[in-house]
Amino acid sequence: ASQAGASIVQFRGPDDQGRIMPDRWGRLVEDVRKHSDILISFGQAGPPFRERKALLELGSGNPDIMAVSLTNHDFHWGPDRPQTDVYYNHSRAELHDYALALRAAKVKPAWEVWHAGGVWTLNYLVECGLIAGPHLLTLIFGAPGSTWSPATLQEVGHRIDLLPTDSRYLVGTLGCGPQLQLPLLTFSVIKGGHVRLGGQDTPYYLDGVPAKSNAQLVERIVRISRELGREIATPDDTRRMLGMTTP
């Protein structure tokens, strides 16, 4: 995916029956960095901060970026998987702790905005002096559950219009097939934004046609972006856009 043009990779490391195993995550980071300068983001934003705090204490295995949800998590997998439904509450007090710990660890937060209320929370953290731009935001659409927002161009445009001027945003979808996802990603490129894609969001290249790899999905959006006059950012370009120190 990096060779195809991705500048950030997000992954979830191993767990033991749902318990995060920080040392294993850290070793993955160190292994990736032996082969690529891609920025590494830790996903799995749902669990409470107390379960993820150790992921910021890995030394050379620390990520560059960590996903943090600005809204509660209510993700419904459907009647065939009721045991995997997700319900997490993210209080403002928890987000205070996240902001301070991320600043101390020099890890960039990737704030997940599942609906417009997440923008209110972002502005609240700014007003409290806990965070400063440029902000990295992941705008998520189509995820089933009470944090659902329709995966439409109108909804994407509305949420982009609400963002602070010093925002760098990625548009991503969950629970949507590629035929619904691709217009939203293309719209983000046209609007000057960026995209999130991969097997976690949809493992299909076309509806019913599995993608061969994440790289194949990246290659397609790279082609579209260049046709629209948007050049592809390198990892160092991305670090500069996000106000991060280049290695």
PDB file of C-alpha atoms in Angstrom:
ATOM      1  CA  ALA A   1       0.000   0.000   0.000  1.00  0.00           C
ATOM      2  CA  SER A   2       2.886   2.368   0.774  1.00  0.00           C
ATOM      3  CA  GLN A   3       4.475   1.719  -2.599  1.00  0.00           C
ATOM      4  CA  ALA A   4       1.084   2.357  -4.240  1.00  0.00           C
ATOM      5  CA  GLY A   5       0.871   5.814  -2.635  1.00  0.00           C
ATOM      6  CA  ALA A   6      -0.485   5.510   0.917  1.00  0.00           C
ATOM      7  CA  SER A   7       1.240   7.807   3.409  1.00  0.00           C
ATOM      8  CA  ILE A   8      -0.507   6.530   6.581  1.00  0.00           C
ATOM      9  CA  VAL A   9      -1.249   2.950   7.576  1.00  0.00           C
ATOM     10  CA  GLN A  10      -3.685   2.207  10.404  1.00  0.00           C
ATOM     11  CA  PHE A  11      -3.795  -1.170  12.074  1.00  0.00           C
ATOM     12  CA  ARG A  12      -4.932  -2.986  15.175  1.00  0.00           C
ATOM     13  CA  GLY A  13      -2.360  -5.138  16.879  1.00  0.00           C
ATOM     14  CA  PRO A  14      -2.904  -8.521  18.516  1.00  0.00           C
ATOM     15  CA  ASP A  15      -5.191  -8.993  21.489  1.00  0.00           C
ATOM     16  CA  ASP A  16      -5.816 -11.762  23.974  1.00  0.00           C
ATOM     17  CA  GLN A  17      -9.590 -12.317  24.073  1.00  0.00           C
ATOM     18  CA  GLY A  18     -10.161  -8.592  23.680  1.00  0.00           C
ATOM     19  CA  ARG A  19      -7.270  -7.514  25.948  1.00  0.00           C
ATOM     20  CA  ILE A  20      -4.802  -5.291  24.081  1.00  0.00           C
ATOM     21  CA  MET A  21      -1.230  -6.642  24.047  1.00  0.00           C
ATOM     22  CA  PRO A  22       0.880  -3.434  23.837  1.00  0.00           C
ATOM     23  CA  ASP A  23       4.269  -5.091  23.447  1.00  0.00           C
ATOM     24  CA  ARG A  24       3.063  -6.968  20.359  1.00  0.00           C
ATOM     25  CA  TRP A  25       1.744  -3.723  18.844  1.00  0.00           C
ATOM     26  CA  GLY A  26       5.110  -2.071  19.519  1.00  0.00           C
ATOM     27  CA  ARG A  27       7.029  -4.867  17.801  1.00  0.00           C
ATOM     28  CA  LEU A  28       4.804  -4.503  14.742  1.00  0.00           C
ATOM     29  CA  VAL A  29       5.656  -0.804  14.597  1.00  0.00           C
ATOM     30  CA  GLU A  30       9.379  -1.491  14.821  1.00  0.00           C
ATOM     31  CA  ASP A  31       9.150  -4.140  12.101  1.00  0.00           C
ATOM     32  CA  VAL A  32       7.222  -1.854   9.724  1.00  0.00           C
ATOM     33  CA  ARG A  33       9.737   0.948  10.223  1.00  0.00           C
ATOM     34  CA  LYS A  34      12.563  -1.333   9.091  1.00  0.00           C
ATOM     35  CA  HIS A  35      10.945  -1.387   5.645  1.00  0.00           C
ATOM     36  CA  SER A  36       9.061   1.896   5.197  1.00  0.00           C
ATOM     37  CA  ASP A  37       8.841   5.518   6.311  1.00  0.00           C
ATOM     38  CA  ILE A  38       5.024   5.388   6.182  1.00  0.00           C
ATOM     39  CA  LEU A  39       3.268   7.000   9.148  1.00  0.00           C
ATOM     40  CA  ILE A  40       1.797   4.432  11.533  1.00  0.00           C
ATOM     41  CA  SER A  41      -1.560   4.974  13.194  1.00  0.00           C
ATOM     42  CA  PHE A  42      -3.025   2.798  15.936  1.00  0.00           C
ATOM     43  CA  GLY A  43      -6.691   2.031  15.378  1.00  0.00           C
ATOM     44  CA  GLN A  44      -9.293   0.440  17.644  1.00  0.00           C
ATOM     45  CA  ALA A  45     -10.572   3.771  18.916  1.00  0.00           C
ATOM     46  CA  GLY A  46     -13.537   2.243  20.713  1.00  0.00           C
ATOM     47  CA  PRO A  47     -12.049   0.888  23.965  1.00  0.00           C
ATOM     48  CA  PRO A  48     -11.626   3.311  26.891  1.00  0.00           C
ATOM     49  CA  PHE A  49      -8.416   5.267  27.324  1.00  0.00           C
ATOM     50  CA  ARG A  50      -7.335   3.208  30.345  1.00  0.00           C
ATOM     51  CA  GLU A  51      -7.078   0.152  28.059  1.00  0.00           C
ATOM     52  CA  ARG A  52      -5.082   2.021  25.386  1.00  0.00           C
ATOM     53  CA  LYS A  53      -2.810   4.176  27.553  1.00  0.00           C
ATOM     54  CA  ALA A  54       0.006   1.617  27.432  1.00  0.00           C
ATOM     55  CA  LEU A  55       0.085   1.989  23.632  1.00  0.00           C
ATOM     56  CA  LEU A  56       1.608   5.442  24.192  1.00  0.00           C
ATOM     57  CA  GLU A  57       4.354   4.058  26.449  1.00  0.00           C
ATOM     58  CA  LEU A  58       6.208   1.834  23.965  1.00  0.00           C
ATOM     59  CA  GLY A  59       9.277   3.993  23.345  1.00  0.00           C
ATOM     60  CA  SER A  60      10.571   3.181  19.857  1.00  0.00           C
ATOM     61  CA  GLY A  61       7.359   1.221  19.271  1.00  0.00           C
ATOM     62  CA  ASN A  62       5.105   4.243  19.744  1.00  0.00           C
ATOM     63  CA  PRO A  63       2.869   5.082  16.791  1.00  0.00           C
ATOM     64  CA  ASP A  64       3.048   8.373  14.913  1.00  0.00           C
ATOM     65  CA  ILE A  65      -0.738   8.751  15.127  1.00  0.00           C
ATOM     66  CA  MET A  66      -3.534   7.333  17.280  1.00  0.00           C
ATOM     67  CA  ALA A  67      -7.223   7.192  16.362  1.00  0.00           C
ATOM     68  CA  VAL A  68      -9.494   8.720  19.027  1.00  0.00           C
ATOM     69  CA  SER A  69     -13.252   8.971  18.738  1.00  0.00           C
ATOM     70  CA  LEU A  70     -14.850  12.343  19.501  1.00  0.00           C
ATOM     71  CA  THR A  71     -18.258  10.671  19.834  1.00  0.00           C
ATOM     72  CA  ASN A  72     -19.645   7.591  21.487  1.00  0.00           C
ATOM     73  CA  HIS A  73     -19.350   4.236  19.717  1.00  0.00           C
ATOM     74  CA  ASP A  74     -22.520   2.338  18.827  1.00  0.00           C
ATOM     75  CA  PHE A  75     -21.725   0.017  15.961  1.00  0.00           C
ATOM     76  CA  HIS A  76     -24.343  -2.590  15.017  1.00  0.00           C
ATOM     77  CA  TRP A  77     -23.081  -5.579  13.053  1.00  0.00           C
ATOM     78  CA  GLY A  78     -26.561  -6.978  12.437  1.00  0.00           C
ATOM     79  CA  PRO A  79     -28.721  -9.824  13.739  1.00  0.00           C
ATOM     80  CA  ASP A  80     -26.269 -12.477  12.545  1.00  0.00           C
ATOM     81  CA  ARG A  81     -23.495 -11.080  14.811  1.00  0.00           C
ATOM     82  CA  PRO A  82     -25.213  -9.651  17.917  1.00  0.00           C
ATOM     83  CA  GLN A  83     -22.315 -10.708  20.136  1.00  0.00           C
ATOM     84  CA  THR A  84     -19.996  -8.275  18.353  1.00  0.00           C
ATOM     85  CA  ASP A  85     -22.138  -5.152  18.636  1.00  0.00           C
ATOM     86  CA  VAL A  86     -20.063  -2.284  20.048  1.00  0.00           C
ATOM     87  CA  TYR A  87     -21.177   0.176  22.732  1.00  0.00           C
ATOM     88  CA  TYR A  88     -18.525   2.543  24.108  1.00  0.00           C
ATOM     89  CA  ASN A  89     -18.985   5.855  25.881  1.00  0.00           C
ATOM     90  CA  HIS A  90     -16.258   8.488  25.445  1.00  0.00           C
ATOM     91  CA  SER A  91     -16.716  11.214  28.036  1.00  0.00           C
ATOM     92  CA  ARG A  92     -15.182  14.672  27.826  1.00  0.00           C
ATOM     93  CA  ALA A  93     -13.079  13.761  30.870  1.00  0.00           C
ATOM     94  CA  GLU A  94     -11.628  10.816  28.938  1.00  0.00           C
ATOM     95  CA  LEU A  95     -10.863  13.082  25.976  1.00  0.00           C
ATOM     96  CA  HIS A  96      -9.034  15.457  28.360  1.00  0.00           C
ATOM     97  CA  ASP A  97      -6.837  12.504  29.380  1.00  0.00           C
ATOM     98  CA  TYR A  98      -6.262  11.526  25.754  1.00  0.00           C
ATOM     99  CA  ALA A  99      -5.263  15.046  24.742  1.00  0.00           C
ATOM    100  CA  LEU A 100      -2.714  15.384  27.535  1.00  0.00           C
ATOM    101  CA  ALA A 101      -1.239  11.893  27.060  1.00  0.00           C
ATOM    102  CA  LEU A 102      -0.951  12.254  23.281  1.00  0.00           C
ATOM    103  CA  ARG A 103       0.773  15.609  23.663  1.00  0.00           C
ATOM    104  CA  ALA A 104       3.240  14.151  26.182  1.00  0.00           C
ATOM    105  CA  ALA A 105       3.974  11.159  23.920  1.00  0.00           C
ATOM    106  CA  LYS A 106       4.283  13.410  20.825  1.00  0.00           C
ATOM    107  CA  VAL A 107       1.689  11.266  19.033  1.00  0.00           C
ATOM    108  CA  LYS A 108      -0.758  12.976  16.679  1.00  0.00           C
ATOM    109  CA  PRO A 109      -4.433  12.319  17.401  1.00  0.00           C
ATOM    110  CA  ALA A 110      -6.585  11.265  14.468  1.00  0.00           C
ATOM    111  CA  TRP A 111      -9.960  12.420  15.753  1.00  0.00           C
ATOM    112  CA  GLU A 112     -12.830  10.265  14.489  1.00  0.00           C
ATOM    113  CA  VAL A 113     -15.962  12.284  13.676  1.00  0.00           C
ATOM    114  CA  TRP A 114     -18.909   9.910  13.278  1.00  0.00           C
ATOM    115  CA  HIS A 115     -21.510  12.684  13.082  1.00  0.00           C
ATOM    116  CA  ALA A 116     -21.730  16.466  13.348  1.00  0.00           C
ATOM    117  CA  GLY A 117     -21.662  16.370  17.152  1.00  0.00           C
ATOM    118  CA  GLY A 118     -18.020  15.343  16.960  1.00  0.00           C
ATOM    119  CA  VAL A 119     -17.171  18.774  15.552  1.00  0.00           C
ATOM    120  CA  TRP A 120     -18.722  20.378  18.642  1.00  0.00           C
ATOM    121  CA  THR A 121     -16.470  18.217  20.826  1.00  0.00           C
ATOM    122  CA  LEU A 122     -13.415  19.161  18.772  1.00  0.00           C
ATOM    123  CA  ASN A 123     -14.187  22.848  19.221  1.00  0.00           C
ATOM    124  CA  TYR A 124     -14.692  22.256  22.948  1.00  0.00           C
ATOM    125  CA  LEU A 125     -11.209  20.734  23.287  1.00  0.00           C
ATOM    126  CA  VAL A 126      -9.740  23.689  21.391  1.00  0.00           C
ATOM    127  CA  GLU A 127     -11.534  26.175  23.653  1.00  0.00           C
ATOM    128  CA  CYS A 128     -10.163  24.333  26.706  1.00  0.00           C
ATOM    129  CA  GLY A 129      -6.632  24.803  25.346  1.00  0.00           C
ATOM    130  CA  LEU A 130      -6.073  21.049  25.179  1.00  0.00           C
ATOM    131  CA  ILE A 131      -5.401  20.750  21.438  1.00  0.00           C
ATOM    132  CA  ALA A 132      -4.206  22.969  18.625  1.00  0.00           C
ATOM    133  CA  GLY A 133      -4.242  22.714  14.853  1.00  0.00           C
ATOM    134  CA  PRO A 134      -3.599  21.466  12.361  1.00  0.00           C
ATOM    135  CA  HIS A 135      -6.198  18.864  13.306  1.00  0.00           C
ATOM    136  CA  LEU A 136      -6.298  15.432  11.684  1.00  0.00           C
ATOM    137  CA  LEU A 137      -9.910  14.272  11.385  1.00  0.00           C
ATOM    138  CA  THR A 138     -11.446  11.074  10.054  1.00  0.00           C
ATOM    139  CA  LEU A 139     -15.021  11.681   8.880  1.00  0.00           C
ATOM    140  CA  ILE A 140     -16.935   8.404   8.932  1.00  0.00           C
ATOM    141  CA  PHE A 141     -20.179   7.734   7.062  1.00  0.00           C
ATOM    142  CA  GLY A 142     -22.580   4.839   6.733  1.00  0.00           C
ATOM    143  CA  ALA A 143     -21.648   2.949   9.932  1.00  0.00           C
ATOM    144  CA  PRO A 144     -24.781   1.151  11.190  1.00  0.00           C
ATOM    145  CA  GLY A 145     -25.879   2.035  14.735  1.00  0.00           C
ATOM    146  CA  SER A 146     -26.893   5.201  16.549  1.00  0.00           C
ATOM    147  CA  THR A 147     -23.735   7.020  15.385  1.00  0.00           C
ATOM    148  CA  TRP A 148     -24.864   6.430  11.787  1.00  0.00           C
ATOM    149  CA  SER A 149     -24.704   9.223   9.235  1.00  0.00           C
ATOM    150  CA  PRO A 150     -25.956   8.692   5.688  1.00  0.00           C
ATOM    151  CA  ALA A 151     -23.272   7.978   3.131  1.00  0.00           C
ATOM    152  CA  THR A 152     -24.312  10.763   0.762  1.00  0.00           C
ATOM    153  CA  LEU A 153     -22.493  13.617  -0.945  1.00  0.00           C
ATOM    154  CA  GLN A 154     -24.801  16.063   0.831  1.00  0.00           C
ATOM    155  CA  GLU A 155     -23.833  14.693   4.251  1.00  0.00           C
ATOM    156  CA  VAL A 156     -20.118  14.740   3.416  1.00  0.00           C
ATOM    157  CA  GLY A 157     -20.325  18.341   2.204  1.00  0.00           C
ATOM    158  CA  HIS A 158     -22.285  19.415   5.270  1.00  0.00           C
ATOM    159  CA  ARG A 159     -19.769  17.964   7.703  1.00  0.00           C
ATOM    160  CA  ILE A 160     -16.796  19.402   5.818  1.00  0.00           C
ATOM    161  CA  ASP A 161     -18.426  22.836   5.998  1.00  0.00           C
ATOM    162  CA  LEU A 162     -18.540  22.581   9.811  1.00  0.00           C
ATOM    163  CA  LEU A 163     -14.819  21.918  10.269  1.00  0.00           C
ATOM    164  CA  PRO A 164     -12.318  24.469  11.596  1.00  0.00           C
ATOM    165  CA  THR A 165     -10.154  26.045   8.910  1.00  0.00           C
ATOM    166  CA  ASP A 166      -7.005  24.342  10.249  1.00  0.00           C
ATOM    167  CA  SER A 167      -8.378  20.831   9.669  1.00  0.00           C
ATOM    168  CA  ARG A 168      -6.937  18.069   7.495  1.00  0.00           C
ATOM    169  CA  TYR A 169      -9.650  15.489   6.968  1.00  0.00           C
ATOM    170  CA  LEU A 170     -10.003  11.966   5.642  1.00  0.00           C
ATOM    171  CA  VAL A 171     -13.352  10.687   4.384  1.00  0.00           C
ATOM    172  CA  GLY A 172     -14.084   7.022   5.053  1.00  0.00           C
ATOM    173  CA  THR A 173     -17.090   4.721   5.069  1.00  0.00           C
ATOM    174  CA  LEU A 174     -18.092   1.665   7.088  1.00  0.00           C
ATOM    175  CA  GLY A 175     -20.867  -0.717   6.206  1.00  0.00           C
ATOM    176  CA  CYS A 176     -20.958   0.502   2.580  1.00  0.00           C
ATOM    177  CA  GLY A 177     -19.945  -1.335  -0.553  1.00  0.00           C
ATOM    178  CA  PRO A 178     -17.405   0.134  -2.990  1.00  0.00           C
ATOM    179  CA  GLN A 179     -20.050   1.437  -5.405  1.00  0.00           C
ATOM    180  CA  LEU A 180     -21.389   3.680  -2.642  1.00  0.00           C
ATOM    181  CA  GLN A 181     -17.982   4.428  -1.129  1.00  0.00           C
ATOM    182  CA  LEU A 182     -16.103   5.535  -4.235  1.00  0.00           C
ATOM    183  CA  PRO A 183     -18.176   8.660  -5.073  1.00  0.00           C
ATOM    184  CA  LEU A 184     -17.705   9.906  -1.500  1.00  0.00           C
ATOM    185  CA  LEU A 185     -13.939   9.419  -1.632  1.00  0.00           C
ATOM    186  CA  THR A 186     -13.752  11.137  -5.012  1.00  0.00           C
ATOM    187  CA  PHE A 187     -15.826  14.028  -3.656  1.00  0.00           C
ATOM    188  CA  SER A 188     -13.355  14.417  -0.782  1.00  0.00           C
ATOM    189  CA  VAL A 189     -10.495  14.640  -3.290  1.00  0.00           C
ATOM    190  CA  ILE A 190     -12.384  17.303  -5.269  1.00  0.00           C
ATOM    191  CA  LYS A 191     -13.050  19.278  -2.063  1.00  0.00           C
ATOM    192  CA  GLY A 192      -9.345  19.306  -1.156  1.00  0.00           C
ATOM    193  CA  GLY A 193      -9.576  16.554   1.449  1.00  0.00           C
ATOM    194  CA  HIS A 194      -8.042  13.118   1.729  1.00  0.00           C
ATOM    195  CA  VAL A 195      -9.298   9.546   1.936  1.00  0.00           C
ATOM    196  CA  ARG A 196      -9.301   6.524   4.176  1.00  0.00           C
ATOM    197  CA  LEU A 197      -9.814   3.119   2.586  1.00  0.00           C
ATOM    198  CA  GLY A 198      -8.823  -0.497   2.989  1.00  0.00           C
ATOM    199  CA  GLY A 199     -10.078  -3.903   3.943  1.00  0.00           C
ATOM    200  CA  GLN A 200     -11.421  -2.736   7.306  1.00  0.00           C
ATOM    201  CA  ASP A 201     -13.821  -0.325   5.608  1.00  0.00           C
ATOM    202  CA  THR A 202     -14.699  -2.530   2.643  1.00  0.00           C
ATOM    203  CA  PRO A 203     -12.693  -5.508   1.374  1.00  0.00           C
ATOM    204  CA  TYR A 204     -14.251  -5.271  -2.104  1.00  0.00           C
ATOM    205  CA  TYR A 205     -12.965  -3.623  -5.266  1.00  0.00           C
ATOM    206  CA  LEU A 206     -16.415  -3.731  -6.858  1.00  0.00           C
ATOM    207  CA  ASP A 207     -19.643  -4.902  -5.285  1.00  0.00           C
ATOM    208  CA  GLY A 208     -19.242  -8.653  -4.957  1.00  0.00           C
ATOM    209  CA  VAL A 209     -15.644  -8.594  -6.226  1.00  0.00           C
ATOM    210  CA  PRO A 210     -13.026  -8.909  -3.446  1.00  0.00           C
ATOM    211  CA  ALA A 211     -10.010  -6.609  -3.650  1.00  0.00           C
ATOM    212  CA  LYS A 212      -6.733  -8.382  -4.300  1.00  0.00           C
ATOM    213  CA  SER A 213      -5.043  -6.222  -1.647  1.00  0.00           C
ATOM    214  CA  ASN A 214      -5.161  -2.847   0.064  1.00  0.00           C
ATOM    215  CA  ALA A 215      -2.611  -1.726  -2.536  1.00  0.00           C
ATOM    216  CA  GLN A 216      -5.125  -2.304  -5.331  1.00  0.00           C
ATOM    217  CA  LEU A 217      -7.603   0.005  -3.560  1.00  0.00           C
ATOM    218  CA  VAL A 218      -4.904   2.639  -3.068  1.00  0.00           C
ATOM    219  CA  GLU A 219      -3.839   2.451  -6.735  1.00  0.00           C
ATOM    220  CA  ARG A 220      -7.364   3.260  -7.910  1.00  0.00           C
ATOM    221  CA  ILE A 221      -7.796   6.373  -5.748  1.00  0.00           C
ATOM    222  CA  VAL A 222      -4.285   7.505  -6.752  1.00  0.00           C
ATOM    223  CA  ARG A 223      -5.314   7.309 -10.420  1.00  0.00           C
ATOM    224  CA  ILE A 224      -8.523   9.223  -9.751  1.00  0.00           C
ATOM    225  CA  SER A 225      -6.718  11.887  -7.715  1.00  0.00           C
ATOM    226  CA  ARG A 226      -4.110  12.527 -10.394  1.00  0.00           C
ATOM    227  CA  GLU A 227      -6.790  12.762 -13.080  1.00  0.00           C
ATOM    228  CA  LEU A 228      -8.415  15.448 -10.896  1.00  0.00           C
ATOM    229  CA  GLY A 229      -5.154  17.386 -10.561  1.00  0.00           C
ATOM    230  CA  ARG A 230      -4.292  16.310  -7.009  1.00  0.00           C
ATOM    231  CA  GLU A 231      -0.764  15.018  -6.493  1.00  0.00           C
ATOM    232  CA  ILE A 232      -0.147  12.265  -3.947  1.00  0.00           C
ATOM    233  CA  ALA A 233       1.487  13.171  -0.649  1.00  0.00           C
ATOM    234  CA  THR A 234       4.596  11.349   0.491  1.00  0.00           C
ATOM    235  CA  PRO A 235       4.937  10.477   4.182  1.00  0.00           C
ATOM    236  CA  ASP A 236       7.160  13.546   4.650  1.00  0.00           C
ATOM    237  CA  ASP A 237       4.600  15.741   2.864  1.00  0.00           C
ATOM    238  CA  THR A 238       1.963  14.396   5.232  1.00  0.00           C
ATOM    239  CA  ARG A 239       4.090  15.088   8.283  1.00  0.00           C
ATOM    240  CA  ARG A 240       4.494  18.702   7.164  1.00  0.00           C
ATOM    241  CA  MET A 241       0.759  19.102   6.496  1.00  0.00           C
ATOM    242  CA  LEU A 242       0.000  17.795   9.994  1.00  0.00           C
ATOM    243  CA  GLY A 243       2.627  19.910  11.741  1.00  0.00           C
ATOM    244  CA  MET A 244       4.658  16.857  12.735  1.00  0.00           C
ATOM    245  CA  THR A 245       8.443  16.636  12.966  1.00  0.00           C
ATOM    246  CA  THR A 246      10.041  14.899   9.997  1.00  0.00           C
ATOM    247  CA  PRO A 247      12.539  12.152  10.872  1.00  0.00           C
TER     248      PRO A 247
END
